[in-house]
Amino acid sequence: MYAFLDDFGLPVTLTFDPQEYHMHDARHVLIFPFWQGKLLFTRHRERGIELPGGKVEPGESSLAAAVRETYEETGAVLNGIERIGQYTVNEELRKDIYIALVQHCSHPPTGPDVWETVTFDEIPTQVQGNPTFSRFLYDEVYPLALEQALKHPFALKKTY
């Protein structure tokens, strides 16, 4: 388990060990969607480049929310999805971290705050302080979760 302060100075705990996950689904999700071997980001109107994610709706599982948020924010139809981690901010906000394999992108993003999807020839490994990226990616969750995601078979697939 990792413990650190986020960019806002709030305490964060992060784990990739399923035995350390909280019993109940998290109320928020963060997704690392891989499409044709590239990580699929979104460009938020105000915050900049970030990963898809959001709140779990009432009656929805975190898995269902991850599928829905990825579709809304990227237009991606998934071929597979797995939880790879979980983190808690300030002992209140809990997020499940998912890795997803994108089958295809069916339409432009439909979320009200998302302009477009973004990919890079090389996946950015450190974005802290880069004003192009959302401040939500500035803490240690992004590089540590990316390290885990890049080991997963979904990240290694180039064609589907």
XYZ file of C-alpha atoms in Angstrom:
160
model
C 0.000 0.000 0.000
C 1.176 3.499 -0.834
C 0.462 6.633 1.209
C 1.158 10.215 0.117
C -0.379 13.683 -0.173
C -2.137 14.664 -3.379
C -1.575 17.953 -5.223
C -4.207 19.586 -2.998
C -2.429 18.447 0.198
C -4.958 15.726 1.051
C -3.841 12.279 2.281
C -4.121 9.457 -0.251
C -3.805 5.700 0.198
C -3.409 3.530 -2.899
C -3.329 -0.228 -3.297
C -3.058 -2.724 -6.118
C -3.651 -5.704 -3.812
C -7.248 -6.999 -4.172
C -7.146 -8.228 -0.572
C -6.731 -4.620 0.572
C -9.703 -3.250 -1.423
C -12.667 -2.091 0.625
C -15.545 -4.551 0.614
C -18.040 -2.148 -0.938
C -17.678 -0.648 -4.392
C -16.104 2.752 -4.563
C -18.321 5.712 -5.421
C -15.906 6.982 -8.103
C -13.924 5.366 -10.920
C -10.752 6.063 -12.883
C -10.126 4.211 -16.136
C -6.955 3.464 -18.118
C -8.445 2.571 -21.550
C -6.032 1.131 -24.116
C -6.873 1.392 -27.808
C -4.545 0.029 -30.489
C -1.705 -0.048 -27.971
C -2.200 3.582 -26.916
C -3.682 5.020 -23.749
C -6.873 6.944 -24.515
C -7.185 10.275 -22.673
C -9.882 12.941 -22.762
C -9.455 16.699 -23.002
C -11.688 18.346 -20.399
C -12.902 21.856 -21.268
C -11.483 23.421 -18.118
C -9.021 20.985 -16.541
C -7.051 19.817 -19.580
C -5.996 16.293 -20.516
C -7.085 13.577 -18.111
C -8.220 9.968 -17.981
C -11.888 9.012 -18.200
C -13.632 8.643 -14.894
C -16.381 9.930 -12.692
C -19.064 9.162 -10.167
C -20.940 5.926 -9.685
C -24.669 6.579 -10.121
C -27.191 5.323 -7.513
C -27.832 1.601 -8.003
C -24.830 1.255 -10.339
C -21.731 -0.844 -9.634
C -18.296 0.691 -10.013
C -17.687 -1.685 -12.943
C -20.834 -0.476 -14.729
C -19.838 3.133 -14.010
C -16.387 2.545 -15.504
C -17.913 1.161 -18.706
C -20.432 4.032 -18.884
C -17.914 6.805 -18.123
C -15.462 5.459 -20.701
C -18.201 5.383 -23.332
C -19.522 8.852 -22.475
C -16.111 10.508 -22.317
C -14.378 8.758 -25.227
C -17.035 7.016 -27.326
C -15.166 3.763 -26.694
C -16.885 0.389 -26.803
C -14.925 -1.991 -24.577
C -13.780 -5.514 -25.306
C -12.622 -6.110 -21.719
C -12.264 -4.360 -18.378
C -10.655 -5.291 -15.043
C -10.158 -3.547 -11.729
C -6.451 -3.121 -11.012
C -6.440 -0.875 -7.963
C -8.236 1.318 -5.505
C -7.404 4.554 -3.760
C -8.907 6.733 -1.072
C -8.532 10.491 -0.703
C -8.859 12.034 2.754
C -10.450 8.785 4.041
C -13.692 9.823 2.281
C -13.516 9.656 -1.496
C -12.818 6.136 -2.738
C -12.041 5.355 -6.395
C -11.714 2.022 -8.127
C -9.054 1.982 -10.843
C -9.785 -0.010 -13.993
C -7.843 -0.987 -17.070
C -9.901 -1.429 -20.216
C -9.354 -2.818 -23.685
C -11.131 -0.700 -26.301
C -12.722 -2.582 -29.175
C -13.548 0.556 -31.175
C -14.574 4.170 -30.766
C -18.131 4.530 -32.012
C -18.618 8.288 -31.754
C -17.041 11.479 -30.414
C -17.280 12.048 -26.649
C -20.789 12.827 -25.374
C -19.901 14.186 -21.944
C -20.789 17.866 -21.500
C -17.301 18.874 -20.372
C -15.178 16.817 -22.768
C -13.903 18.279 -26.032
C -12.108 15.342 -27.579
C -10.118 12.164 -27.067
C -6.332 12.355 -27.049
C -3.606 9.754 -27.630
C 0.167 10.098 -27.715
C 2.770 8.203 -29.733
C 4.479 7.556 -26.398
C 2.403 7.348 -23.242
C 3.347 10.206 -20.910
C 4.727 8.717 -17.714
C 5.144 11.900 -15.668
C 2.715 14.778 -16.069
C 3.071 16.556 -12.727
C 3.244 20.302 -13.236
C 2.500 20.092 -16.971
C -0.306 22.659 -17.545
C -1.603 20.680 -20.544
C -2.735 17.951 -18.137
C -5.403 18.050 -15.454
C -4.210 18.763 -11.954
C -5.991 15.545 -10.934
C -3.127 13.618 -12.594
C -0.405 15.474 -10.670
C -0.226 13.184 -7.636
C 1.360 9.742 -7.445
C -1.788 7.809 -8.406
C -1.241 8.340 -12.138
C 2.398 7.154 -12.431
C 1.932 4.256 -9.992
C -1.305 3.049 -11.609
C 0.178 3.519 -15.083
C 3.103 1.314 -14.070
C 0.625 -1.403 -13.066
C -1.498 -0.907 -16.185
C 1.464 -1.207 -18.543
C 2.140 -4.724 -17.199
C -1.396 -5.858 -18.051
C -2.122 -7.765 -21.294
C -4.675 -5.102 -22.327
C -1.852 -2.560 -22.616
C 0.219 -4.859 -24.796
C -2.373 -5.548 -27.501
C -1.783 -3.658 -30.736
C -4.611 -5.105 -32.824
C -7.989 -6.558 -31.987
